[in-house]
Amino acid sequence: MEITWLGHNAVRIKSGQSVLVMDPYTDASGLKLPPQLAQANVVTVSGADPDFSAVANITGDKPPTVINGPGEYEASSFRIKGIRTPAYAEGGEIAWNTVYAVELEGMILSHLGNPGRLLTNREIEELGSPHVLLLAIGSKNGLSGEDTVEMVNAIGPKIVIPVLYAHAGNKADLRELAPFLKELGATPEAPQNRTTITRATLPEETTVTVLAPASVLI
């Protein structure tokens, strides 16, 4: 599978001819989805926040299959499980977040969305031992810096890809990447434009892969 970080909390997953975009954002974020990367067969939405659910910004030859909430789904070449967890909106109001586990190419990829608390042991078990973890590490109304590290240790993925942190052009109030890397004790290589992962190339120990955001600045 090929993974591209589209900026903010949005990620593009390509497997063969199938494309999945997770948590597309609006132009109000200060970012724009690159047109060539905004085409998808399937879209997942983790929450009601417009910058996690801008499905209208996804294009293609036909409307994508939209997955928004808990349940088990099969779409294109992806098998997807959604697990509902609490989140916190502005003002401290309780909202909902959906954590996703995606099965493809003999691997499991999980995107946690923006959960408002640590996942329980049961929720972690439901993810099915993800090989790749897309983790929001900079949210100020989601997991704390210490919590993000605890999630990595509890889930034990082979590859962690940080998302949802401060980067050029993003207007959201988010934490920086560096404190997460320091807390985790990780020294990743320079940011890549994208990463290609196969089951045969998975590392033995948990490794952090940093991606450069592919977003277009407005």
GROMACS .gro file of C-alpha atoms in nm:
model
  218
    1MET     CA    1   0.000   0.000   0.000
    2GLU     CA    2   0.103   0.356  -0.070
    3ILE     CA    3   0.032   0.618   0.198
    4THR     CA    4   0.030   0.995   0.143
    5TRP     CA    5  -0.040   1.248   0.416
    6LEU     CA    6  -0.272   1.513   0.271
    7GLY     CA    7  -0.220   1.749   0.566
    8HIS     CA    8  -0.422   1.803   0.887
    9ASN     CA    9  -0.585   1.465   0.969
   10ALA     CA   10  -0.633   1.351   0.610
   11VAL     CA   11  -0.453   1.052   0.461
   12ARG     CA   12  -0.468   0.886   0.119
   13ILE     CA   13  -0.427   0.508   0.097
   14LYS     CA   14  -0.371   0.348  -0.245
   15SER     CA   15  -0.387  -0.027  -0.297
   16GLY     CA   16  -0.375  -0.141  -0.658
   17GLN     CA   17  -0.638   0.065  -0.839
   18SER     CA   18  -0.835   0.138  -0.521
   19VAL     CA   19  -0.798   0.463  -0.330
   20LEU     CA   20  -0.921   0.544   0.020
   21VAL     CA   21  -0.914   0.897   0.164
   22MET     CA   22  -0.960   0.931   0.540
   23ASP     CA   23  -1.080   1.255   0.710
   24PRO     CA   24  -1.080   1.505   0.420
   25TYR     CA   25  -1.075   1.873   0.527
   26THR     CA   26  -1.229   2.199   0.405
   27ASP     CA   27  -1.051   2.494   0.247
   28ALA     CA   28  -1.128   2.691   0.566
   29SER     CA   29  -0.836   2.503   0.724
   30GLY     CA   30  -0.601   2.716   0.515
   31LEU     CA   31  -0.521   2.409   0.307
   32LYS     CA   32  -0.653   2.261  -0.014
   33LEU     CA   33  -0.653   1.898  -0.119
   34PRO     CA   34  -0.430   1.855  -0.426
   35PRO     CA   35  -0.667   1.783  -0.720
   36GLN     CA   36  -0.464   1.484  -0.839
   37LEU     CA   37  -0.483   1.328  -0.490
   38ALA     CA   38  -0.847   1.417  -0.415
   39GLN     CA   39  -0.994   1.134  -0.623
   40ALA     CA   40  -1.103   0.827  -0.429
   41ASN     CA   41  -1.324   0.520  -0.440
   42VAL     CA   42  -1.388   0.524  -0.065
   43VAL     CA   43  -1.391   0.795   0.203
   44THR     CA   44  -1.401   0.749   0.580
   45VAL     CA   45  -1.514   1.020   0.821
   46SER     CA   46  -1.413   1.009   1.187
   47GLY     CA   47  -1.621   1.295   1.322
   48ALA     CA   48  -1.862   1.579   1.249
   49ASP     CA   49  -1.594   1.849   1.245
   50PRO     CA   50  -1.593   1.991   0.888
   51ASP     CA   51  -1.216   1.947   0.873
   52PHE     CA   52  -1.259   1.572   0.928
   53SER     CA   53  -1.563   1.526   0.704
   54ALA     CA   54  -1.539   1.734   0.384
   55VAL     CA   55  -1.659   1.455   0.157
   56ALA     CA   56  -1.768   1.709  -0.106
   57ASN     CA   57  -1.401   1.785  -0.174
   58ILE     CA   58  -1.340   1.429  -0.296
   59THR     CA   59  -1.381   1.377  -0.669
   60GLY     CA   60  -1.372   1.087  -0.912
   61ASP     CA   61  -1.549   0.928  -1.208
   62LYS     CA   62  -1.836   0.845  -0.976
   63PRO     CA   63  -1.924   0.945  -0.617
   64PRO     CA   64  -1.713   0.759  -0.361
   65THR     CA   65  -1.850   0.518  -0.105
   66VAL     CA   66  -1.872   0.715   0.221
   67ILE     CA   67  -1.824   0.538   0.555
   68ASN     CA   68  -1.926   0.746   0.854
   69GLY     CA   69  -1.962   0.561   1.182
   70PRO     CA   70  -1.927   0.226   1.356
   71GLY     CA   71  -1.983  -0.105   1.180
   72GLU     CA   72  -1.816  -0.345   0.937
   73TYR     CA   73  -1.792  -0.259   0.569
   74GLU     CA   74  -1.650  -0.388   0.241
   75ALA     CA   75  -1.582  -0.125  -0.023
   76SER     CA   76  -1.359  -0.146  -0.328
   77SER     CA   77  -1.068  -0.370  -0.212
   78PHE     CA   78  -1.090  -0.255   0.151
   79ARG     CA   79  -1.243  -0.427   0.452
   80ILE     CA   80  -1.314  -0.160   0.709
   81LYS     CA   81  -1.426  -0.171   1.072
   82GLY     CA   82  -1.545   0.142   1.250
   83ILE     CA   83  -1.540   0.167   1.631
   84ARG     CA   84  -1.713   0.457   1.807
   85THR     CA   85  -1.532   0.640   2.087
   86PRO     CA   86  -1.596   0.972   2.265
   87ALA     CA   87  -1.444   1.296   2.143
   88TYR     CA   88  -1.461   1.650   2.268
   89ALA     CA   89  -1.578   1.944   2.061
   90GLU     CA   90  -1.513   2.310   2.127
   91GLY     CA   91  -1.649   2.422   2.463
   92GLY     CA   92  -1.596   2.076   2.613
   93GLU     CA   93  -1.915   1.930   2.467
   94ILE     CA   94  -1.907   1.553   2.421
   95ALA     CA   95  -1.912   1.448   2.058
   96TRP     CA   96  -1.832   1.121   1.882
   97ASN     CA   97  -1.523   0.991   1.710
   98THR     CA   98  -1.489   0.683   1.492
   99VAL     CA   99  -1.168   0.481   1.496
  100TYR     CA  100  -1.112   0.278   1.179
  101ALA     CA  101  -0.923  -0.044   1.110
  102VAL     CA  102  -0.866  -0.120   0.742
  103GLU     CA  103  -0.762  -0.463   0.614
  104LEU     CA  104  -0.567  -0.465   0.288
  105GLU     CA  105  -0.279  -0.659   0.132
  106GLY     CA  106  -0.250  -0.891   0.432
  107MET     CA  107  -0.205  -0.598   0.672
  108ILE     CA  108  -0.417  -0.385   0.902
  109LEU     CA  109  -0.397  -0.007   0.904
  110SER     CA  110  -0.571   0.196   1.175
  111HIS     CA  111  -0.662   0.564   1.180
  112LEU     CA  112  -0.771   0.676   1.528
  113GLY     CA  113  -0.940   0.997   1.413
  114ASN     CA  114  -0.926   1.244   1.704
  115PRO     CA  115  -1.034   1.050   2.016
  116GLY     CA  116  -1.104   1.240   2.336
  117ARG     CA  117  -0.956   0.971   2.560
  118LEU     CA  118  -0.730   0.668   2.556
  119LEU     CA  119  -0.879   0.363   2.388
  120THR     CA  120  -0.988   0.088   2.623
  121ASN     CA  121  -0.830  -0.257   2.611
  122ARG     CA  122  -1.145  -0.389   2.443
  123GLU     CA  123  -1.136  -0.118   2.176
  124ILE     CA  124  -0.769  -0.192   2.110
  125GLU     CA  125  -0.851  -0.563   2.074
  126GLU     CA  126  -1.121  -0.476   1.821
  127LEU     CA  127  -0.862  -0.307   1.601
  128GLY     CA  128  -0.704  -0.647   1.539
  129SER     CA  129  -0.334  -0.570   1.601
  130PRO     CA  130  -0.271  -0.296   1.342
  131HIS     CA  131   0.058  -0.305   1.155
  132VAL     CA  132   0.033   0.064   1.063
  133LEU     CA  133  -0.104   0.331   1.299
  134LEU     CA  134  -0.208   0.678   1.180
  135LEU     CA  135  -0.201   0.878   1.501
  136ALA     CA  136  -0.324   1.232   1.571
  137ILE     CA  137  -0.044   1.368   1.791
  138GLY     CA  138  -0.107   1.743   1.805
  139SER     CA  139  -0.472   1.787   1.900
  140LYS     CA  140  -0.539   2.014   2.197
  141ASN     CA  141  -0.888   1.871   2.251
  142GLY     CA  142  -0.786   1.509   2.196
  143LEU     CA  143  -0.507   1.291   2.329
  144SER     CA  144  -0.233   1.461   2.531
  145GLY     CA  145   0.130   1.416   2.437
  146GLU     CA  146   0.170   1.149   2.704
  147ASP     CA  147  -0.149   0.976   2.587
  148THR     CA  148  -0.025   0.951   2.229
  149VAL     CA  149   0.287   0.771   2.346
  150GLU     CA  150   0.076   0.542   2.565
  151MET     CA  151  -0.140   0.458   2.262
  152VAL     CA  152   0.167   0.358   2.062
  153ASN     CA  153   0.288   0.136   2.343
  154ALA     CA  154  -0.055  -0.021   2.400
  155ILE     CA  155  -0.130  -0.091   2.033
  156GLY     CA  156   0.224  -0.193   1.937
  157PRO     CA  157   0.216  -0.120   1.562
  158LYS     CA  158   0.513  -0.182   1.337
  159ILE     CA  159   0.489   0.165   1.181
  160VAL     CA  160   0.353   0.487   1.332
  161ILE     CA  161   0.271   0.778   1.102
  162PRO     CA  162   0.198   1.102   1.293
  163VAL     CA  163  -0.084   1.325   1.163
  164LEU     CA  164  -0.286   1.623   1.291
  165TYR     CA  165  -0.004   1.845   1.410
  166ALA     CA  166   0.112   2.198   1.331
  167HIS     CA  167   0.249   2.241   0.979
  168ALA     CA  168   0.283   2.517   0.720
  169GLY     CA  169  -0.046   2.673   0.612
  170ASN     CA  170  -0.264   2.490   0.864
  171LYS     CA  171  -0.475   2.741   1.058
  172ALA     CA  172  -0.573   2.492   1.330
  173ASP     CA  173  -0.431   2.538   1.681
  174LEU     CA  174  -0.220   2.223   1.709
  175ARG     CA  175   0.091   2.106   1.892
  176GLU     CA  176   0.422   2.057   1.713
  177LEU     CA  177   0.567   1.722   1.607
  178ALA     CA  178   0.899   1.746   1.794
  179PRO     CA  179   0.769   1.688   2.151
  180PHE     CA  180   0.598   1.364   2.043
  181LEU     CA  181   0.916   1.233   1.883
  182LYS     CA  182   1.117   1.325   2.192
  183GLU     CA  183   0.866   1.162   2.430
  184LEU     CA  184   0.866   0.846   2.220
  185GLY     CA  185   1.244   0.850   2.185
  186ALA     CA  186   1.217   0.832   1.807
  187THR     CA  187   1.465   0.969   1.553
  188PRO     CA  188   1.295   0.918   1.217
  189GLU     CA  189   1.451   0.986   0.880
  190ALA     CA  190   1.375   1.309   0.693
  191PRO     CA  191   1.007   1.351   0.592
  192GLN     CA  192   0.905   1.160   0.281
  193ASN     CA  193   0.643   1.266   0.025
  194ARG     CA  194   0.482   0.925   0.055
  195THR     CA  195   0.564   0.578   0.182
  196THR     CA  196   0.504   0.236   0.032
  197ILE     CA  197   0.456  -0.051   0.275
  198THR     CA  198   0.433  -0.425   0.212
  199ARG     CA  199   0.403  -0.702   0.466
  200ALA     CA  200   0.752  -0.821   0.371
  201THR     CA  201   0.908  -0.481   0.447
  202LEU     CA  202   0.746  -0.425   0.788
  203PRO     CA  203   1.013  -0.354   1.051
  204GLU     CA  204   1.057  -0.584   1.349
  205GLU     CA  205   1.039  -0.300   1.602
  206THR     CA  206   0.802  -0.003   1.613
  207THR     CA  207   0.929   0.265   1.374
  208VAL     CA  208   0.807   0.622   1.319
  209THR     CA  209   0.769   0.738   0.959
  210VAL     CA  210   0.725   1.112   0.912
  211LEU     CA  211   0.552   1.226   0.594
  212ALA     CA  212   0.561   1.574   0.440
  213PRO     CA  213   0.208   1.715   0.396
  214ALA     CA  214   0.093   1.707   0.035
  215SER     CA  215  -0.159   1.984   0.097
  216VAL     CA  216  -0.174   2.296  -0.121
  217LEU     CA  217  -0.148   2.625   0.069
  218ILE     CA  218  -0.430   2.874   0.011
   0.00000   0.00000   0.00000
